[in-house]
Amino acid sequence: MLLCSNHAIYTGWTTDINRRLSQHKSGRGANYTKMNSPVELIYWETQKTNQTARKRELALKKMTHQMKKNITNGEIFKGKNNNRFSIYEFFVSSPGRVNLLGEHVDYNGGPVLPAAIDRSVSLWANRKENLFFNIKTEDLNQEVSFSLDSLMGKKDINQQTLPDWALYPAAVIWAAHQKNHPISGFEAIFSSNVPIGAGLSSSAAIEVAFAALMREIGRWDMDDMELALMCQFAENEYVGVKCGIMDQFACANGVENSALYLDTSNLNWYPVTLPKDIAIIITDSKIRRTLSTSAYNERRNSCEEALKILKVNIPNIQFLSEVLPEQFFQYEQLLPTTTRKRAKHVIEECYRVRLAVEFLRNTDIHGFGQLMKEGHISLRELYEVSLPELDLLVELANNFEHCYGSRLTGAGFGGCTVSLVKEKKSLEFIEYMKKEYSKSTGIVSDIYICKARDGVRVEWRRIN
Ligand code: GLA
């Protein structure tokens, strides 16, 4: 939005804000601003595509002058930490994700089907002119300060080891530096309502939030897929978890009301609209895990071993996901028992996802639900990443008449299940699950009905 000399607000969209601004200033912009120059840029937002930018432009144009002024002052977020908008220059919202199907296949070139969810990291920040970073987490009430130099050794400015939560923003800054993106320091505060260690990508949401902030500050020319790849690199190389691309991809590229079908062998993806009368319900077992435990990396190593052995007989394959079930049947005896089980899960899970996306497109929710059930059994028996509490939640859900299917979601070893339930019956489902789970375990679970939302967004930026 540009403020014209007569105090009118001009609204438009552009792919190059600097160019547009200089055009307006030199009287070569829209007729309106030509007549009313000089103009001042007072507010901008970043949109994912030209299409969403056009849509947003129309919505902004329909607003009254006062409403536009309120937006530039951050008042649209009234009630949501409103005073932050007078203190901070940037506000970023980055969602968690739930995976509907395709578990432990993203580091095997397989297809996945996650969705970004309406639980997110909220990040406020101010740019600094040096290379120092001051970051607060509101939820833990902790704060760290580090420099570009100190973060290289995972230390703060007093050479103290960084706390775990600070590794994620530090990792992203480190990765950006490794990739030679222009960086400047910042002070930031963030909070999150993505439960930590629950398999809903709380850490990827933080990484993607900080990466989007840095992209905005540094005006990097980088799309959301590249942003996700940079965050995955950060997590693999700095945090030390050899995760695949699924989580960062979903947090960055989410699409409202849609699941995202991503082929991790070539990064092609498309959104698949979710049926309206189905609720996606997440049930938290309250058993916590940390991804960095060796179990995740161990699973990955088994897959690499399986690929190496199978490649001898199926030479043209690059990923385990390319092995056909009949080929696996022919050569599985060559693999040690545990490795064989891991590989079988991966190969069959890839098959399930390819089938599931067809079911979803044809709104065959029963068929989809059946594949979720099979996916869970495979994670329990072959990949061995489930726990009794997760098995119980899945069993309870599957016994509920209006639940189409349920499975653990994310890496496993604790965390959440995801269930597809007839929307009208969702409250009944929640009540039933809470009651039955606590009856057997004494644990009160948290249960959310979640909506699929857009990926990361710089929601607001104040122009000084
Ligand atoms: C974690 C990882 C992902 C993926 C899942 C399991 O969430 O970050 O890359 O491997 O586990 O599907």
Coordinates of C-alpha atoms and ligand atoms in Angstrom, one line a residue:
M1 CA 0.0 0.0 0.0
L2 CA 1.3 3.4 -0.9
L3 CA 0.3 6.6 0.8
C4 CA -0.3 9.4 -1.6
S5 CA 0.4 13.0 -0.8
N6 CA -3.4 13.7 -0.5
H7 CA -3.6 10.9 2.1
A8 CA -5.3 8.4 -0.2
I9 CA -4.0 4.9 0.0
Y10 CA -3.1 3.2 -3.2
T11 CA -3.2 -0.6 -3.3
G12 CA -1.5 -2.8 -5.9
W13 CA 0.5 -5.9 -6.3
T14 CA 3.9 -6.5 -7.8
T15 CA 6.7 -9.1 -8.1
D16 CA 9.4 -6.5 -7.5
I17 CA 8.5 -4.0 -4.8
N18 CA 11.6 -1.9 -5.3
R19 CA 11.0 -1.4 -9.0
R20 CA 7.4 -0.6 -8.4
L21 CA 8.3 1.9 -5.8
S22 CA 10.9 3.7 -7.9
Q23 CA 8.4 3.8 -10.7
H24 CA 5.8 5.5 -8.5
K25 CA 8.3 7.9 -7.1
S26 CA 9.4 9.0 -10.5
G27 CA 5.8 9.4 -11.6
R28 CA 5.8 6.3 -13.8
G29 CA 3.5 4.2 -11.6
A30 CA -0.3 3.8 -11.8
N31 CA -2.2 6.8 -13.0
Y32 CA -3.6 7.4 -9.6
T33 CA -0.2 7.7 -7.9
K34 CA 1.2 9.7 -10.9
M35 CA -1.3 12.3 -10.2
N36 CA -0.7 12.2 -6.5
S37 CA 3.0 11.9 -6.1
P38 CA 5.0 11.9 -4.0
V39 CA 4.0 8.6 -2.5
E40 CA 5.3 6.6 0.4
L41 CA 5.3 2.9 0.9
I42 CA 3.5 2.2 4.1
Y43 CA 2.8 -1.5 4.1
W44 CA 3.4 -4.7 2.2
E45 CA 2.7 -8.4 2.4
T46 CA 4.3 -11.3 0.7
Q47 CA 1.9 -13.6 -1.1
K48 CA 2.6 -17.1 -2.4
T49 CA 1.5 -16.7 -6.0
N50 CA 0.3 -14.0 -8.5
Q51 CA -3.1 -15.5 -8.1
T52 CA -3.3 -15.1 -4.3
A53 CA -1.7 -11.6 -4.6
R54 CA -4.5 -10.5 -7.0
K55 CA -7.1 -12.0 -4.7
R56 CA -5.6 -10.2 -1.7
E57 CA -5.3 -6.9 -3.7
L58 CA -9.1 -7.1 -4.4
A59 CA -9.9 -7.7 -0.8
L60 CA -7.7 -4.8 0.3
K61 CA -9.2 -2.5 -2.3
K62 CA -12.7 -3.2 -0.9
M63 CA -11.7 -2.0 2.5
T64 CA -12.5 1.4 3.9
H65 CA -9.7 4.0 4.3
Q66 CA -9.8 3.4 8.1
M67 CA -9.5 -0.4 7.7
K68 CA -6.5 0.1 5.5
K69 CA -4.9 2.4 8.1
N70 CA -5.6 -0.2 10.8
I71 CA -3.8 -2.8 8.8
T72 CA -0.8 -0.7 8.4
N73 CA -0.8 -0.1 12.1
G74 CA -1.1 -3.8 12.9
E75 CA -4.5 -3.4 14.4
I76 CA -6.1 -6.2 12.4
F77 CA -4.5 -8.4 15.0
K78 CA -6.2 -6.7 17.9
G79 CA -6.4 -9.0 20.9
K80 CA -3.5 -11.0 19.5
N81 CA -0.6 -9.4 21.3
N82 CA -1.6 -6.1 19.8
N83 CA 1.2 -4.1 21.4
R84 CA 3.7 -6.3 19.6
F85 CA 2.8 -4.5 16.4
S86 CA 4.0 -1.2 17.7
I87 CA 7.3 -2.8 18.9
Y88 CA 8.1 -5.1 16.1
E89 CA 8.6 -4.7 12.4
F90 CA 7.7 -8.2 11.2
F91 CA 5.2 -10.8 12.1
V92 CA 5.5 -14.3 10.7
S93 CA 3.1 -17.2 11.1
S94 CA 4.3 -20.7 10.3
P95 CA 2.1 -23.8 10.7
G96 CA 2.8 -27.3 12.0
R97 CA 1.8 -30.3 9.9
V98 CA 0.0 -33.6 10.1
N99 CA 0.8 -36.4 7.8
L100 CA -2.2 -38.3 6.5
L101 CA -0.1 -41.1 4.9
G102 CA 3.4 -41.9 3.7
E103 CA 5.5 -42.4 6.9
H104 CA 9.3 -42.8 6.8
V105 CA 9.3 -42.8 3.0
D106 CA 10.5 -39.2 2.5
Y107 CA 14.1 -40.2 2.9
N108 CA 13.6 -43.1 0.5
G109 CA 12.3 -41.0 -2.5
G110 CA 8.7 -42.0 -1.7
P111 CA 5.4 -40.0 -1.9
V112 CA 3.9 -38.4 1.1
L113 CA 0.6 -36.8 1.9
P114 CA 0.8 -34.2 4.7
A115 CA -1.2 -31.0 5.3
A116 CA -0.2 -27.8 7.1
I117 CA -2.5 -27.3 10.1
D118 CA -4.0 -24.4 12.0
R119 CA -1.6 -24.7 14.9
S120 CA 1.4 -22.5 14.3
V121 CA 4.5 -20.6 15.4
S122 CA 4.0 -16.8 15.8
L123 CA 7.2 -14.9 15.4
W124 CA 7.8 -11.1 15.8
A125 CA 11.1 -9.5 15.0
N126 CA 13.1 -6.4 14.4
R127 CA 16.0 -6.2 12.1
K128 CA 19.4 -5.1 13.5
E129 CA 22.3 -3.5 11.7
N130 CA 24.8 -6.0 13.1
L131 CA 25.3 -9.7 13.0
F132 CA 23.9 -10.4 16.5
F133 CA 20.7 -12.3 17.2
N134 CA 18.6 -12.0 20.3
I135 CA 15.8 -14.6 20.5
K136 CA 13.2 -15.1 23.2
T137 CA 10.8 -18.0 23.5
E138 CA 7.6 -16.8 25.2
D139 CA 6.5 -20.3 26.0
L140 CA 9.6 -21.3 28.0
N141 CA 10.3 -17.7 29.1
Q142 CA 13.9 -18.0 28.0
E143 CA 16.2 -15.9 26.0
V144 CA 19.5 -16.3 24.2
S145 CA 21.9 -14.0 22.4
F146 CA 24.4 -15.2 19.9
S147 CA 26.5 -13.9 17.1
L148 CA 27.2 -15.4 13.7
D149 CA 30.5 -16.5 15.0
S150 CA 29.3 -18.0 18.3
L151 CA 26.5 -20.0 16.7
M152 CA 29.0 -21.8 14.5
G153 CA 30.1 -23.6 17.7
K154 CA 26.5 -23.8 19.0
K155 CA 27.4 -21.3 21.7
D156 CA 25.8 -18.1 22.9
I157 CA 27.8 -14.8 23.1
N158 CA 29.1 -15.9 26.6
Q159 CA 30.3 -19.2 25.1
Q160 CA 27.6 -21.1 26.9
T161 CA 26.0 -24.1 25.0
L162 CA 22.8 -23.1 23.3
P163 CA 19.6 -24.6 24.8
D164 CA 17.9 -27.1 22.6
W165 CA 15.1 -24.8 21.4
A166 CA 17.6 -22.2 20.2
L167 CA 19.3 -24.8 17.9
Y168 CA 16.5 -24.4 15.4
P169 CA 16.7 -20.7 14.7
A170 CA 20.5 -21.0 15.0
A171 CA 20.5 -23.8 12.5
V172 CA 18.6 -21.8 9.9
I173 CA 21.0 -18.8 10.3
W174 CA 23.9 -21.2 9.9
A175 CA 22.4 -22.7 6.8
A176 CA 21.7 -19.3 5.3
H177 CA 25.3 -18.4 5.9
Q178 CA 26.6 -21.6 4.3
K179 CA 24.4 -20.9 1.3
N180 CA 25.7 -17.3 1.0
H181 CA 22.4 -15.6 1.5
P182 CA 22.6 -12.0 2.7
I183 CA 22.1 -12.0 6.5
S184 CA 21.5 -9.3 9.0
G185 CA 21.0 -9.6 12.8
F186 CA 17.6 -9.4 14.5
E187 CA 15.8 -9.5 17.8
A188 CA 12.9 -11.8 17.9
I189 CA 10.2 -13.3 20.1
F190 CA 8.2 -16.4 19.3
S191 CA 5.5 -18.6 20.8
S192 CA 3.9 -21.7 19.4
N193 CA 0.8 -23.7 19.9
V194 CA 2.2 -26.7 18.0
P195 CA 2.8 -29.2 20.8
I196 CA 6.5 -30.0 21.2
G197 CA 7.7 -33.5 20.4
A198 CA 4.2 -34.6 19.4
G199 CA 4.9 -35.5 15.8
L200 CA 3.3 -32.4 14.4
S201 CA 6.6 -30.8 13.3
S202 CA 7.0 -28.2 16.0
S203 CA 10.7 -27.8 15.1
A204 CA 10.2 -27.5 11.4
A205 CA 7.5 -24.8 12.1
I206 CA 10.2 -22.8 14.0
E207 CA 12.8 -23.3 11.3
V208 CA 10.5 -22.3 8.5
A209 CA 9.3 -19.3 10.5
F210 CA 12.8 -18.0 11.0
A211 CA 13.8 -18.8 7.4
A212 CA 10.8 -16.8 6.1
L213 CA 11.7 -13.9 8.3
M214 CA 15.3 -13.9 7.0
R215 CA 14.1 -14.2 3.5
E216 CA 11.9 -11.2 4.0
I217 CA 14.6 -9.1 5.7
G218 CA 17.2 -10.0 3.2
R219 CA 14.8 -9.9 0.2
W220 CA 16.1 -13.2 -1.0
D221 CA 14.8 -14.4 -4.3
M222 CA 13.8 -17.9 -3.0
D223 CA 10.6 -19.9 -3.4
D224 CA 8.9 -21.9 -0.7
M225 CA 10.4 -25.2 -1.8
E226 CA 14.0 -23.8 -1.7
L227 CA 13.1 -22.4 1.7
A228 CA 12.1 -25.8 2.9
L229 CA 15.2 -27.4 1.4
M230 CA 17.4 -24.9 3.3
C231 CA 15.6 -25.7 6.5
Q232 CA 16.0 -29.4 5.9
F233 CA 19.7 -28.8 5.3
A234 CA 19.8 -26.9 8.6
E235 CA 18.2 -29.7 10.5
N236 CA 20.3 -32.4 8.9
E237 CA 23.7 -30.7 9.2
Y238 CA 23.4 -28.4 12.2
V239 CA 20.8 -30.1 14.5
G240 CA 22.0 -33.5 13.4
V241 CA 18.7 -35.2 12.6
K242 CA 18.8 -36.8 9.2
C243 CA 15.1 -36.1 8.5
G244 CA 13.6 -36.0 5.1
I245 CA 12.0 -33.0 3.4
M246 CA 8.3 -33.7 4.3
D247 CA 8.0 -31.5 7.4
Q248 CA 9.7 -28.4 6.2
F249 CA 8.0 -28.8 2.8
A250 CA 4.5 -28.9 4.4
C251 CA 5.1 -26.0 6.8
A252 CA 6.3 -23.9 3.9
N253 CA 3.9 -24.9 1.1
G254 CA 0.6 -25.7 2.9
V255 CA -2.6 -25.0 1.0
E256 CA -5.9 -24.2 2.7
N257 CA -8.3 -27.1 2.9
S258 CA -5.9 -29.4 1.1
A259 CA -3.5 -32.2 1.6
L260 CA -0.3 -32.0 -0.3
Y261 CA 0.9 -34.9 -2.5
L262 CA 4.7 -34.6 -2.7
D263 CA 6.9 -37.0 -4.7
T264 CA 10.1 -36.8 -2.7
S265 CA 12.1 -38.3 -5.5
N266 CA 11.8 -35.2 -7.7
L267 CA 10.0 -32.7 -5.4
N268 CA 7.0 -32.5 -7.7
W269 CA 3.8 -31.8 -5.8
Y270 CA 0.2 -30.7 -6.0
P271 CA -2.6 -30.0 -3.5
V272 CA -5.5 -32.4 -3.2
T273 CA -8.7 -30.8 -1.8
L274 CA -10.0 -32.5 1.3
P275 CA -13.6 -33.6 1.5
K276 CA -15.8 -31.1 3.3
D277 CA -17.8 -33.4 5.6
I278 CA -14.7 -35.1 7.0
A279 CA -12.9 -33.9 10.1
I280 CA -9.2 -34.5 10.6
I281 CA -8.8 -35.3 14.3
I282 CA -5.4 -35.3 16.0
T283 CA -5.2 -37.2 19.3
D284 CA -2.1 -36.6 21.4
S285 CA -1.0 -39.7 23.4
K286 CA 1.0 -37.3 25.6
I287 CA 3.9 -39.6 25.3
R288 CA 6.9 -37.5 24.2
R289 CA 9.8 -38.3 22.0
T290 CA 12.7 -36.4 20.6
L291 CA 13.5 -36.9 17.0
S292 CA 17.2 -36.6 17.6
T293 CA 17.2 -39.9 19.4
S294 CA 19.3 -42.5 17.5
A295 CA 16.2 -44.5 16.6
Y296 CA 15.2 -42.3 13.7
N297 CA 18.7 -42.2 12.2
E298 CA 19.0 -46.0 12.8
R299 CA 15.8 -46.5 10.6
R300 CA 17.4 -44.4 7.9
N301 CA 20.6 -46.4 8.0
S302 CA 18.6 -49.7 7.6
C303 CA 16.9 -48.3 4.5
E304 CA 20.3 -47.3 3.1
E305 CA 21.6 -50.8 3.7
A306 CA 18.6 -52.3 2.1
L307 CA 19.0 -50.1 -1.0
K308 CA 22.7 -51.0 -1.3
I309 CA 21.9 -54.8 -1.2
L310 CA 18.9 -54.6 -3.6
K311 CA 20.8 -52.4 -6.1
V312 CA 23.1 -55.3 -6.8
N313 CA 20.2 -57.2 -8.4
I314 CA 18.1 -54.2 -9.5
P315 CA 20.8 -51.9 -10.8
N316 CA 18.9 -48.9 -12.1
I317 CA 17.2 -47.9 -8.9
Q318 CA 18.2 -44.7 -7.1
F319 CA 15.7 -45.0 -4.2
L320 CA 14.0 -47.7 -2.2
S321 CA 10.7 -46.3 -3.3
E322 CA 11.4 -47.5 -6.9
V323 CA 11.5 -51.1 -5.9
L324 CA 8.4 -52.8 -7.1
P325 CA 6.6 -55.2 -4.7
E326 CA 7.2 -58.1 -7.0
Q327 CA 10.9 -57.3 -7.2
F328 CA 11.1 -57.1 -3.5
F329 CA 9.4 -60.5 -3.2
Q330 CA 12.1 -61.9 -5.4
Y331 CA 15.1 -60.5 -3.6
E332 CA 14.0 -59.9 0.0
Q333 CA 15.8 -63.1 1.3
L334 CA 19.1 -61.3 0.6
L335 CA 18.4 -58.8 3.4
P336 CA 19.0 -59.3 7.1
T337 CA 15.8 -59.8 9.1
T338 CA 15.4 -56.3 10.5
T339 CA 16.5 -54.5 7.4
R340 CA 14.0 -56.7 5.4
K341 CA 11.2 -55.5 7.6
R342 CA 12.1 -51.9 7.3
A343 CA 12.4 -52.1 3.5
K344 CA 9.1 -54.0 3.2
H345 CA 7.3 -51.2 5.1
V346 CA 8.8 -48.5 2.8
I347 CA 7.9 -50.3 -0.4
E348 CA 4.4 -51.1 0.6
E349 CA 3.8 -47.6 2.2
C350 CA 4.8 -46.0 -1.1
Y351 CA 2.2 -48.2 -2.9
R352 CA -0.4 -47.2 -0.3
V353 CA 0.2 -43.5 -0.8
R354 CA -0.1 -43.7 -4.6
L355 CA -3.4 -45.5 -4.2
A356 CA -4.6 -43.3 -1.4
V357 CA -4.3 -40.1 -3.4
E358 CA -6.6 -41.7 -6.0
F359 CA -9.1 -42.6 -3.4
L360 CA -9.0 -39.0 -2.0
R361 CA -9.5 -37.5 -5.4
N362 CA -12.5 -39.8 -5.9
T363 CA -13.7 -39.0 -2.3
D364 CA -13.5 -42.7 -1.5
I365 CA -12.9 -42.1 2.2
H366 CA -13.6 -45.7 3.2
G367 CA -10.8 -46.8 0.8
F368 CA -8.5 -44.1 2.1
G369 CA -9.3 -45.0 5.7
Q370 CA -8.5 -48.7 5.1
L371 CA -5.0 -47.7 3.8
M372 CA -4.5 -45.6 7.0
K373 CA -5.3 -48.7 9.1
E374 CA -2.8 -50.8 7.1
G375 CA -0.2 -48.1 7.3
H376 CA -0.4 -48.2 11.1
I377 CA -0.1 -52.0 11.3
S378 CA 3.0 -51.7 9.1
L379 CA 4.5 -49.0 11.3
R380 CA 3.8 -51.2 14.3
E381 CA 5.0 -54.6 13.0
L382 CA 7.6 -53.8 10.4
Y383 CA 9.0 -50.4 11.1
E384 CA 8.6 -50.8 14.8
V385 CA 8.1 -47.1 15.7
S386 CA 4.7 -47.4 17.5
L387 CA 4.1 -47.6 21.2
P388 CA 1.3 -49.4 23.2
E389 CA -0.4 -46.0 23.8
L390 CA -0.5 -45.2 20.1
D391 CA -1.7 -48.6 19.3
L392 CA -4.5 -48.2 21.9
L393 CA -5.6 -44.8 20.4
V394 CA -5.7 -46.3 16.9
E395 CA -7.6 -49.3 18.1
L396 CA -10.1 -47.1 20.0
A397 CA -10.6 -44.8 17.0
N398 CA -11.0 -47.8 14.6
N399 CA -13.8 -49.1 16.9
F400 CA -15.7 -45.9 16.6
E401 CA -18.4 -46.4 14.0
H402 CA -17.9 -43.1 12.2
C403 CA -14.2 -43.2 12.0
Y404 CA -12.9 -44.1 8.5
G405 CA -9.3 -44.8 9.6
S406 CA -6.7 -43.9 12.1
R407 CA -2.9 -44.2 12.4
L408 CA 0.1 -42.7 14.2
T409 CA 1.4 -39.6 12.4
G410 CA 5.0 -38.4 12.1
A411 CA 8.1 -40.3 13.1
G412 CA 6.4 -42.3 15.9
F413 CA 8.0 -43.3 19.3
G414 CA 5.3 -41.2 20.9
G415 CA 3.2 -38.2 19.8
C416 CA -0.1 -38.2 18.0
T417 CA -2.5 -40.3 15.9
V418 CA -4.5 -38.9 13.1
S419 CA -8.1 -40.0 12.4
L420 CA -10.6 -39.3 9.7
V421 CA -14.0 -38.9 11.2
K422 CA -17.5 -38.0 9.8
E423 CA -17.6 -34.3 10.6
K424 CA -21.0 -34.4 12.3
K425 CA -19.7 -37.1 14.7
S426 CA -16.5 -35.4 15.6
L427 CA -17.5 -34.1 19.1
E428 CA -18.9 -37.5 20.0
F429 CA -15.6 -39.0 18.8
I430 CA -13.5 -36.6 20.9
E431 CA -15.6 -37.3 24.0
Y432 CA -15.4 -41.1 23.5
M433 CA -11.6 -41.1 22.9
K434 CA -10.9 -38.9 25.9
K435 CA -12.9 -41.2 28.1
E436 CA -11.6 -44.5 26.9
Y437 CA -8.0 -43.5 26.7
S438 CA -7.9 -42.1 30.2
K439 CA -9.8 -45.2 31.5
S440 CA -7.0 -47.5 30.2
T441 CA -4.0 -45.3 30.8
G442 CA -4.8 -42.7 33.3
I443 CA -3.6 -40.1 30.7
V444 CA -5.8 -37.2 29.6
S445 CA -5.2 -36.8 25.9
D446 CA -5.4 -33.5 24.0
I447 CA -7.6 -33.8 21.0
Y448 CA -7.8 -31.3 18.1
I449 CA -10.0 -31.0 15.1
C450 CA -7.7 -29.5 12.6
K451 CA -8.2 -27.5 9.5
A452 CA -5.6 -27.5 6.6
R453 CA -4.2 -24.0 6.2
D454 CA -1.7 -22.2 4.0
G455 CA 2.0 -22.5 4.6
V456 CA 4.3 -19.9 6.2
R457 CA 3.4 -16.3 5.7
V458 CA 4.9 -13.0 6.6
E459 CA 1.6 -11.8 7.8
W460 CA 2.6 -8.2 8.6
R461 CA 5.4 -5.8 8.1
R462 CA 5.6 -2.3 9.5
I463 CA 7.3 0.3 7.4
N464 CA 9.3 2.7 9.5
Ligands
GLA1 C1 9.9 -36.9 10.9 C2 10.8 -36.4 9.8 C3 10.2 -36.5 8.4 C4 9.7 -37.9 8.2 C5 8.8 -38.4 9.3 C6 8.4 -39.8 9.2 O1 8.8 -36.1 11.0 O2 11.2 -35.0 10.1 O3 11.2 -36.1 7.5 O4 10.7 -38.8 7.9 O5 9.5 -38.2 10.6 O6 7.6 -40.0 8.1

